[in-house]
PDB file of C-alpha atoms and ligand atoms in Angstrom:
ATOM      1  CA  MET H 116      20.109  47.062  10.197  1.00 54.00           C
ATOM      2  CA  ASN H 117      19.627  46.059  13.820  1.00 60.00           C
ATOM      3  CA  ARG H 118      17.681  42.897  15.074  1.00 59.00           C
ATOM      4  CA  ARG H 119      14.907  44.933  15.868  1.00 61.00           C
ATOM      5  CA  SER H 120      14.313  46.596  12.507  1.00 66.00           C
ATOM      6  CA  VAL H 121      14.762  43.118  11.091  1.00 64.00           C
ATOM      7  CA  VAL H 122      12.006  41.842  13.308  1.00 66.00           C
ATOM      8  CA  ASN H 123       9.696  44.636  12.172  1.00 76.00           C
ATOM      9  CA  ARG H 124      10.216  43.856   8.538  1.00 80.00           C
ATOM     10  CA  PHE H 125       9.314  40.430   8.784  1.00 88.00           C
ATOM     11  CA  GLU H 126       6.238  41.285  10.615  1.00 89.00           C
ATOM     12  CA  LEU H 127       5.176  43.821   8.320  1.00 91.00           C
ATOM     13  CA  ALA H 128       5.859  41.256   5.520  1.00 94.00           C
ATOM     14  CA  ARG H 129       3.815  38.482   7.369  1.00 94.00           C
ATOM     15  CA  GLU H 130       0.772  41.118   7.865  1.00 94.00           C
ATOM     16  CA  GLU H 131       0.858  41.569   4.083  1.00 95.00           C
ATOM     17  CA  LEU H 132       0.946  37.692   3.538  1.00 97.00           C
ATOM     18  CA  ILE H 133      -2.303  37.565   5.571  1.00 97.00           C
ATOM     19  CA  GLN H 134      -3.915  40.075   3.891  1.00 96.00           C
ATOM     20  CA  SER H 135      -3.317  38.577   0.734  1.00 94.00           C
ATOM     21  CA  LEU H 136      -4.237  35.126   1.650  1.00 94.00           C
ATOM     22  CA  ARG H 137      -7.557  36.388   3.170  1.00 94.00           C
ATOM     23  CA  ALA H 138      -8.102  37.812  -0.531  1.00 92.00           C
ATOM     24  CA  LYS H 139      -7.680  34.681  -2.289  1.00 89.00           C
ATOM     25  CA  GLY H 140     -10.262  33.132  -0.129  1.00 89.00           C
ATOM     26  CA  ILE H 141      -8.887  31.983   3.125  1.00 92.00           C
ATOM     27  CA  ARG H 142     -11.496  32.526   5.765  1.00 93.00           C
ATOM     28  CA  ASP H 143     -10.671  30.003   8.739  1.00 96.00           C
ATOM     29  CA  GLU H 144      -9.497  32.579  11.287  1.00 97.00           C
ATOM     30  CA  ASN H 145      -7.597  29.721  13.277  1.00 97.00           C
ATOM     31  CA  VAL H 146      -5.316  29.071  10.117  1.00 98.00           C
ATOM     32  CA  LEU H 147      -4.586  32.843   9.507  1.00 98.00           C
ATOM     33  CA  ASP H 148      -3.915  33.100  13.349  1.00 97.00           C
ATOM     34  CA  ALA H 149      -1.162  30.434  13.187  1.00 98.00           C
ATOM     35  CA  ILE H 150       0.156  31.805   9.904  1.00 97.00           C
ATOM     36  CA  ALA H 151       0.432  35.291  12.110  1.00 96.00           C
ATOM     37  CA  LYS H 152       2.498  32.956  14.839  1.00 96.00           C
ATOM     38  CA  VAL H 153       4.573  30.474  13.123  1.00 97.00           C
ATOM     39  CA  PRO H 154       7.751  32.239  11.970  1.00 96.00           C
ATOM     40  CA  ARG H 155       8.274  31.039   8.299  1.00 97.00           C
ATOM     41  CA  GLN H 156      11.780  32.585   8.179  1.00 96.00           C
ATOM     42  CA  MET H 157      12.846  29.808  10.584  1.00 96.00           C
ATOM     43  CA  PHE H 158      11.843  27.166   7.946  1.00 97.00           C
ATOM     44  CA  VAL H 159      13.801  28.337   4.847  1.00 95.00           C
ATOM     45  CA  SER H 160      17.392  28.321   4.199  1.00 91.00           C
ATOM     46  CA  PRO H 161      18.946  31.659   5.448  1.00 91.00           C
ATOM     47  CA  LEU H 162      19.473  32.585   1.704  1.00 92.00           C
ATOM     48  CA  PHE H 163      15.762  32.701   1.110  1.00 94.00           C
ATOM     49  CA  ALA H 164      14.743  34.298   4.538  1.00 93.00           C
ATOM     50  CA  SER H 165      14.059  37.964   2.977  1.00 93.00           C
ATOM     51  CA  ARG H 166      11.588  36.089   0.891  1.00 95.00           C
ATOM     52  CA  ALA H 167       9.835  34.062   3.539  1.00 96.00           C
ATOM     53  CA  TYR H 168       6.588  35.676   3.412  1.00 96.00           C
ATOM     54  CA  GLU H 169       6.328  35.916  -0.404  1.00 96.00           C
ATOM     55  CA  ASP H 170       3.321  33.615  -1.400  1.00 94.00           C
ATOM     56  CA  THR H 171       5.707  31.175  -3.263  1.00 94.00           C
ATOM     57  CA  ALA H 172       7.309  27.743  -2.609  1.00 94.00           C
ATOM     58  CA  LEU H 173      10.832  27.859  -1.786  1.00 96.00           C
ATOM     59  CA  PRO H 174      13.708  25.197  -2.212  1.00 94.00           C
ATOM     60  CA  ILE H 175      14.571  23.215   1.096  1.00 94.00           C
ATOM     61  CA  ASP H 176      17.282  20.854   0.988  1.00 94.00           C
ATOM     62  CA  CYS H 177      17.253  17.451  -0.586  1.00 93.00           C
ATOM     63  CA  ASN H 178      15.752  19.221  -3.603  1.00 92.00           C
ATOM     64  CA  GLN H 179      12.443  19.268  -1.943  1.00 93.00           C
ATOM     65  CA  THR H 180      10.381  22.688  -1.248  1.00 93.00           C
ATOM     66  CA  ILE H 181       8.586  24.464   1.334  1.00 94.00           C
ATOM     67  CA  SER H 182       4.827  24.695   0.097  1.00 93.00           C
ATOM     68  CA  GLN H 183       3.406  27.794  -1.168  1.00 94.00           C
ATOM     69  CA  PRO H 184       1.670  29.624   1.358  1.00 96.00           C
ATOM     70  CA  PHE H 185      -1.571  29.511  -0.173  1.00 94.00           C
ATOM     71  CA  THR H 186      -1.681  26.002  -0.719  1.00 93.00           C
ATOM     72  CA  VAL H 187      -0.563  25.256   3.348  1.00 96.00           C
ATOM     73  CA  ALA H 188      -3.580  27.631   4.398  1.00 96.00           C
ATOM     74  CA  MET H 189      -6.010  26.057   1.832  1.00 94.00           C
ATOM     75  CA  MET H 190      -4.850  22.334   2.570  1.00 95.00           C
ATOM     76  CA  THR H 191      -5.339  23.313   6.398  1.00 97.00           C
ATOM     77  CA  GLN H 192      -8.720  24.929   5.999  1.00 96.00           C
ATOM     78  CA  LEU H 193     -10.011  22.030   4.236  1.00 95.00           C
ATOM     79  CA  LEU H 194      -8.917  19.698   7.017  1.00 97.00           C
ATOM     80  CA  LYS H 195     -11.396  21.818   9.651  1.00 97.00           C
ATOM     81  CA  VAL H 196      -8.293  21.557  11.943  1.00 97.00           C
ATOM     82  CA  ARG H 197      -9.957  21.560  15.864  1.00 96.00           C
ATOM     83  CA  LYS H 198      -8.003  21.832  18.850  1.00 97.00           C
ATOM     84  CA  GLY H 199      -7.024  18.543  19.857  1.00 98.00           C
ATOM     85  CA  ASP H 200      -7.459  16.737  16.815  1.00 98.00           C
ATOM     86  CA  LYS H 201      -5.232  13.838  16.010  1.00 98.00           C
ATOM     87  CA  VAL H 202      -3.420  14.752  12.913  1.00 99.00           C
ATOM     88  CA  LEU H 203      -1.081  12.646  10.492  1.00 99.00           C
ATOM     89  CA  GLU H 204       1.339  14.440   8.116  1.00 98.00           C
ATOM     90  CA  VAL H 205       3.131  12.938   5.303  1.00 98.00           C
ATOM     91  CA  GLY H 206       6.026  14.759   4.322  1.00 97.00           C
ATOM     92  CA  THR H 207       7.425  16.852   7.057  1.00 98.00           C
ATOM     93  CA  GLY H 208       9.735  18.501   4.482  1.00 97.00           C
ATOM     94  CA  SER H 209      10.944  21.997   6.443  1.00 97.00           C
ATOM     95  CA  GLY H 210       8.762  21.147   8.921  1.00 98.00           C
ATOM     96  CA  TYR H 211       6.509  24.540   8.913  1.00 98.00           C
ATOM     97  CA  GLN H 212       2.985  22.710   8.004  1.00 98.00           C
ATOM     98  CA  ALA H 213       3.293  20.543  11.162  1.00 98.00           C
ATOM     99  CA  ALA H 214       4.229  23.436  13.168  1.00 98.00           C
ATOM    100  CA  LEU H 215       0.937  25.155  11.791  1.00 98.00           C
ATOM    101  CA  LEU H 216      -0.903  22.251  12.648  1.00 98.00           C
ATOM    102  CA  ALA H 217       0.277  22.042  16.364  1.00 98.00           C
ATOM    103  CA  THR H 218       0.013  25.922  16.754  1.00 98.00           C
ATOM    104  CA  MET H 219      -3.616  25.452  15.987  1.00 98.00           C
ATOM    105  CA  GLY H 220      -3.972  23.133  18.951  1.00 98.00           C
ATOM    106  CA  ALA H 221      -3.712  19.497  16.844  1.00 98.00           C
ATOM    107  CA  ARG H 222      -1.773  16.556  18.155  1.00 98.00           C
ATOM    108  CA  VAL H 223       0.802  15.913  15.126  1.00 99.00           C
ATOM    109  CA  PHE H 224       2.653  13.216  14.021  1.00 99.00           C
ATOM    110  CA  THR H 225       4.801  13.794  10.935  1.00 98.00           C
ATOM    111  CA  ILE H 226       6.652  11.641   8.860  1.00 98.00           C
ATOM    112  CA  GLU H 227       9.297  12.163   6.552  1.00 98.00           C
ATOM    113  CA  ARG H 228      11.384  10.064   3.929  1.00 98.00           C
ATOM    114  CA  TYR H 229      14.552  12.173   4.049  1.00 98.00           C
ATOM    115  CA  PRO H 230      16.575  12.118   7.876  1.00 98.00           C
ATOM    116  CA  GLU H 231      18.462  15.288   6.893  1.00 98.00           C
ATOM    117  CA  LEU H 232      15.143  17.039   6.545  1.00 97.00           C
ATOM    118  CA  MET H 233      13.781  15.515   9.777  1.00 98.00           C
ATOM    119  CA  LYS H 234      16.424  16.498  11.656  1.00 98.00           C
ATOM    120  CA  LYS H 235      16.437  20.280  10.892  1.00 98.00           C
ATOM    121  CA  ALA H 236      12.549  20.233  11.175  1.00 98.00           C
ATOM    122  CA  GLU H 237      13.005  18.599  14.812  1.00 98.00           C
ATOM    123  CA  GLU H 238      15.676  21.583  15.732  1.00 98.00           C
ATOM    124  CA  ARG H 239      12.695  24.159  14.670  1.00 98.00           C
ATOM    125  CA  PHE H 240       9.940  22.185  16.563  1.00 98.00           C
ATOM    126  CA  LYS H 241      12.441  22.295  19.731  1.00 98.00           C
ATOM    127  CA  LYS H 242      12.917  26.027  19.404  1.00 98.00           C
ATOM    128  CA  LEU H 243       9.544  26.971  19.023  1.00 98.00           C
ATOM    129  CA  GLY H 244       8.628  24.380  21.975  1.00 98.00           C
ATOM    130  CA  LEU H 245       6.386  22.749  19.956  1.00 98.00           C
ATOM    131  CA  LYS H 246       5.454  18.868  20.625  1.00 98.00           C
ATOM    132  CA  ILE H 247       5.435  16.918  17.504  1.00 98.00           C
ATOM    133  CA  ALA H 248       5.577  13.270  16.969  1.00 98.00           C
ATOM    134  CA  THR H 249       8.226  12.499  14.050  1.00 98.00           C
ATOM    135  CA  ARG H 250       9.113   9.648  12.230  1.00 98.00           C
ATOM    136  CA  VAL H 251      11.564   9.019   9.224  1.00 98.00           C
ATOM    137  CA  GLY H 252      10.341   6.356   6.973  1.00 98.00           C
ATOM    138  CA  ASP H 253       7.579   5.726   4.368  1.00 98.00           C
ATOM    139  CA  GLY H 254       4.314   8.054   4.916  1.00 98.00           C
ATOM    140  CA  SER H 255       2.688   6.307   2.158  1.00 98.00           C
ATOM    141  CA  VAL H 256       1.609   3.374   4.124  1.00 98.00           C
ATOM    142  CA  GLY H 257       0.742   6.063   7.009  1.00 98.00           C
ATOM    143  CA  TRP H 258       1.651   5.289  10.778  1.00 98.00           C
ATOM    144  CA  SER H 259      -0.233   2.409  11.974  1.00 98.00           C
ATOM    145  CA  ARG H 260       0.725   2.595  15.613  1.00 98.00           C
ATOM    146  CA  PHE H 261      -0.741   5.753  16.272  1.00 98.00           C
ATOM    147  CA  ALA H 262      -3.987   5.120  14.105  1.00 98.00           C
ATOM    148  CA  PRO H 263      -7.018   6.221  13.597  1.00 98.00           C
ATOM    149  CA  PHE H 264      -6.403  10.217  12.726  1.00 98.00           C
ATOM    150  CA  ASP H 265      -9.103  12.499  12.726  1.00 98.00           C
ATOM    151  CA  LYS H 266      -7.405  14.181   9.861  1.00 98.00           C
ATOM    152  CA  ILE H 267      -4.644  13.078   7.460  1.00 98.00           C
ATOM    153  CA  MET H 268      -2.614  15.768   5.207  1.00 98.00           C
ATOM    154  CA  VAL H 269      -0.539  14.583   2.601  1.00 98.00           C
ATOM    155  CA  THR H 270       1.880  16.968   1.297  1.00 96.00           C
ATOM    156  CA  ALA H 271       3.482  15.367  -1.567  1.00 94.00           C
ATOM    157  CA  GLY H 272       1.684  14.201  -5.046  1.00 92.00           C
ATOM    158  CA  ALA H 273       0.299  10.638  -4.809  1.00 95.00           C
ATOM    159  CA  PRO H 274      -0.712   8.554  -7.773  1.00 95.00           C
ATOM    160  CA  GLU H 275      -3.757   7.629  -6.152  1.00 96.00           C
ATOM    161  CA  VAL H 276      -4.976   7.721  -2.237  1.00 97.00           C
ATOM    162  CA  PRO H 277      -2.847   5.080  -0.677  1.00 98.00           C
ATOM    163  CA  ARG H 278      -5.310   2.433   0.883  1.00 97.00           C
ATOM    164  CA  SER H 279      -3.358   2.454   4.186  1.00 98.00           C
ATOM    165  CA  LEU H 280      -3.928   5.736   4.734  1.00 98.00           C
ATOM    166  CA  MET H 281      -7.552   5.532   3.894  1.00 98.00           C
ATOM    167  CA  GLN H 282      -7.760   2.671   6.435  1.00 97.00           C
ATOM    168  CA  GLN H 283      -6.123   4.922   9.282  1.00 98.00           C
ATOM    169  CA  LEU H 284      -8.796   7.808   9.012  1.00 98.00           C
ATOM    170  CA  LYS H 285     -11.356   7.773  11.950  1.00 98.00           C
ATOM    171  CA  ASP H 286     -14.953   7.645  11.285  1.00 98.00           C
ATOM    172  CA  GLY H 287     -15.773  11.234  10.384  1.00 98.00           C
ATOM    173  CA  GLY H 288     -12.296  11.759   9.572  1.00 98.00           C
ATOM    174  CA  ILE H 289     -10.959  13.904   6.603  1.00 98.00           C
ATOM    175  CA  MET H 290      -7.829  13.516   4.661  1.00 98.00           C
ATOM    176  CA  VAL H 291      -6.283  16.157   2.286  1.00 97.00           C
ATOM    177  CA  ILE H 292      -3.846  14.715  -0.808  1.00 96.00           C
ATOM    178  CA  PRO H 293      -2.906  15.892  -4.058  1.00 93.00           C
ATOM    179  CA  VAL H 294      -3.507  13.188  -6.603  1.00 93.00           C
ATOM    180  CA  GLY H 295      -2.411  13.074  -9.978  1.00 88.00           C
ATOM    181  CA  ASP H 296       0.888  12.190 -12.357  1.00 87.00           C
ATOM    182  CA  ARG H 297       4.265  13.594 -11.678  1.00 82.00           C
ATOM    183  CA  LYS H 298       3.812  17.042 -12.770  1.00 78.00           C
ATOM    184  CA  VAL H 299       0.263  17.842 -12.036  1.00 80.00           C
ATOM    185  CA  GLN H 300      -2.236  17.323  -9.344  1.00 86.00           C
ATOM    186  CA  THR H 301      -5.851  17.779  -8.413  1.00 89.00           C
ATOM    187  CA  MET H 302      -6.445  18.253  -4.716  1.00 92.00           C
ATOM    188  CA  PHE H 303      -8.664  15.258  -3.218  1.00 95.00           C
ATOM    189  CA  LEU H 304     -10.828  15.795   0.112  1.00 96.00           C
ATOM    190  CA  VAL H 305     -11.396  12.169   1.107  1.00 98.00           C
ATOM    191  CA  GLU H 306     -14.174  12.031   3.989  1.00 98.00           C
ATOM    192  CA  ARG H 307     -14.949   8.821   5.965  1.00 98.00           C
ATOM    193  CA  ARG H 308     -18.156   7.891   7.195  1.00 97.00           C
ATOM    194  CA  GLY H 309     -18.301   4.246   8.292  1.00 96.00           C
ATOM    195  CA  LYS H 310     -17.081   2.181   5.851  1.00 94.00           C
ATOM    196  CA  GLU H 311     -17.719   4.727   2.777  1.00 97.00           C
ATOM    197  CA  PHE H 312     -15.243   7.253   1.442  1.00 97.00           C
ATOM    198  CA  PHE H 313     -16.487  10.289  -0.224  1.00 97.00           C
ATOM    199  CA  THR H 314     -14.083  12.046  -2.470  1.00 95.00           C
ATOM    200  CA  ARG H 315     -14.298  15.744  -3.808  1.00 93.00           C
ATOM    201  CA  GLU H 316     -12.056  17.163  -6.171  1.00 91.00           C
ATOM    202  CA  VAL H 317     -10.818  20.830  -5.083  1.00 87.00           C
ATOM    203  CA  ASP H 318      -8.451  22.531  -7.627  1.00 69.00           C
ATOM    204  CA  GLY H 319      -5.189  21.878  -9.438  1.00 54.00           C
ATOM    205  CA  PHE H 320      -1.858  22.023  -7.413  1.00 61.00           C
ATOM    206  CA  ARG H 321       1.664  21.138  -7.905  1.00 63.00           C
ATOM    207  CA  PHE H 322       3.815  18.758  -5.510  1.00 68.00           C
ATOM    208  CA  VAL H 323       6.883  17.052  -5.074  1.00 71.00           C
ATOM    209  CA  PRO H 324       6.081  13.097  -5.393  1.00 80.00           C
ATOM    210  CA  LEU H 325       5.363  11.044  -2.723  1.00 90.00           C
ATOM    211  CA  VAL H 326       8.059   8.257  -2.957  1.00 91.00           C
ATOM    212  CA  GLY H 327       7.280   4.868  -1.469  1.00 94.00           C
ATOM    213  CA  LYS H 328       5.235   1.651  -1.266  1.00 95.00           C
ATOM    214  CA  GLU H 329       2.152   2.726  -2.014  1.00 95.00           C
ATOM    215  CA  GLY H 330       3.493   6.102  -3.951  1.00 94.00           C
ATOM    216  CA  TRP H 331       5.634   6.696  -7.059  1.00 90.00           C
ATOM    217  CA  GLN H 332       8.502   3.954  -7.214  1.00 89.00           C
ATOM    218  CA  ASP H 333      12.032   6.155  -6.406  1.00 83.00           C
TER     219      ASP H 333
HETATM  220  N1  SAH Z  81       4.878  19.862   4.311  1.00 90.10           N
HETATM  221  C1  SAH Z  81       6.214  20.412   3.968  1.00 90.10           C
HETATM  222  C2  SAH Z  81       6.720  20.266   2.369  1.00 90.10           C
HETATM  223  C3  SAH Z  81       6.429  19.148   1.950  1.00 90.10           C
HETATM  224  S1  SAH Z  81       7.450  18.781   0.351  1.00 90.10           S
HETATM  225  C4  SAH Z  81       6.464  21.807   4.612  1.00 90.10           C
HETATM  226  O1  SAH Z  81       5.581  22.484   5.170  1.00 90.10           O
HETATM  227  O2  SAH Z  81       7.763  22.441   4.287  1.00 90.10           O
HETATM  228  C5  SAH Z  81       6.980  17.126   0.454  1.00 90.10           C
HETATM  229  C6  SAH Z  81       7.827  16.080   1.435  1.00 90.10           C
HETATM  230  O3  SAH Z  81       7.236  14.732   1.357  1.00 90.10           O
HETATM  231  C7  SAH Z  81       9.346  16.341   0.936  1.00 90.10           C
HETATM  232  O4  SAH Z  81       9.919  16.694   1.959  1.00 90.10           O
HETATM  233  C8  SAH Z  81       9.401  14.945   0.540  1.00 90.10           C
HETATM  234  O5  SAH Z  81      11.086  14.269   0.573  1.00 90.10           O
HETATM  235  C9  SAH Z  81       8.380  14.089   1.249  1.00 90.10           C
HETATM  236  N2  SAH Z  81       8.296  12.721   0.801  1.00 90.10           N
HETATM  237  C10 SAH Z  81       7.926  11.973  -0.384  1.00 90.10           C
HETATM  238  N3  SAH Z  81       7.628  10.946  -0.092  1.00 90.10           N
HETATM  239  C11 SAH Z  81       7.784  10.608   1.028  1.00 90.10           C
HETATM  240  C12 SAH Z  81       6.959   9.134   1.679  1.00 90.10           C
HETATM  241  N4  SAH Z  81       6.606   8.312   0.948  1.00 90.10           N
HETATM  242  N5  SAH Z  81       7.028   9.373   3.153  1.00 90.10           N
HETATM  243  C13 SAH Z  81       7.230  10.474   3.703  1.00 90.10           C
HETATM  244  N6  SAH Z  81       7.653  11.655   3.083  1.00 90.10           N
HETATM  245  C14 SAH Z  81       7.761  11.623   1.782  1.00 90.10           C
END
């Protein structure tokens, strides 16, 4: 197969994915636009590239996963990302979510505990010309140097909402974070109004564990 038909095949699959995300309730056109722009096949291992536009989580290195497109789209929609928003992502993984946020015009700060994953994610950001601040470390305590953030997205399941992350949220800011046991989590939407935090539960999703000081013990 020549390169052109491979590109077309991905484009078709991507278009189908976007239609299915619409059908499942994704309404934010900025989210759908970003999904149409970021080549997800670049973020999965070449072994799984042909499945990059299935609405499913896929394995990446270090026994982690790139989240399911619906989950990524829903979390991004809940965050109401606007151009220029300062966004902290905890759990870079493949870098796909961070790439989407940056494509939507957010200033992205992302933390990952595995250096191997971060190295690959950084290579992808560079190839796509995306400026994203990265850090290898424990994101369960946030990134105080660049706090506060307009939005915080945690892409690994936490035992509870880490206090440090709440403190690093701007007044009026929003955080999405899956909270639960190691296997099943509920998506929490936390909104800060001054000193008060309002929490809403969204739905049942499944994530790999957030491991760290204010997460699960290794
Ligand atoms: N957002 C990713 C998918 C994340 S999978 C993507 O778009 O591909 C969750 C990631 O969180 C894993 O890579 C895992 O290593 C990482 N993680 C778990 N606990 C962490 C912590 N305390 N700090 C930073 N990263 C963490």
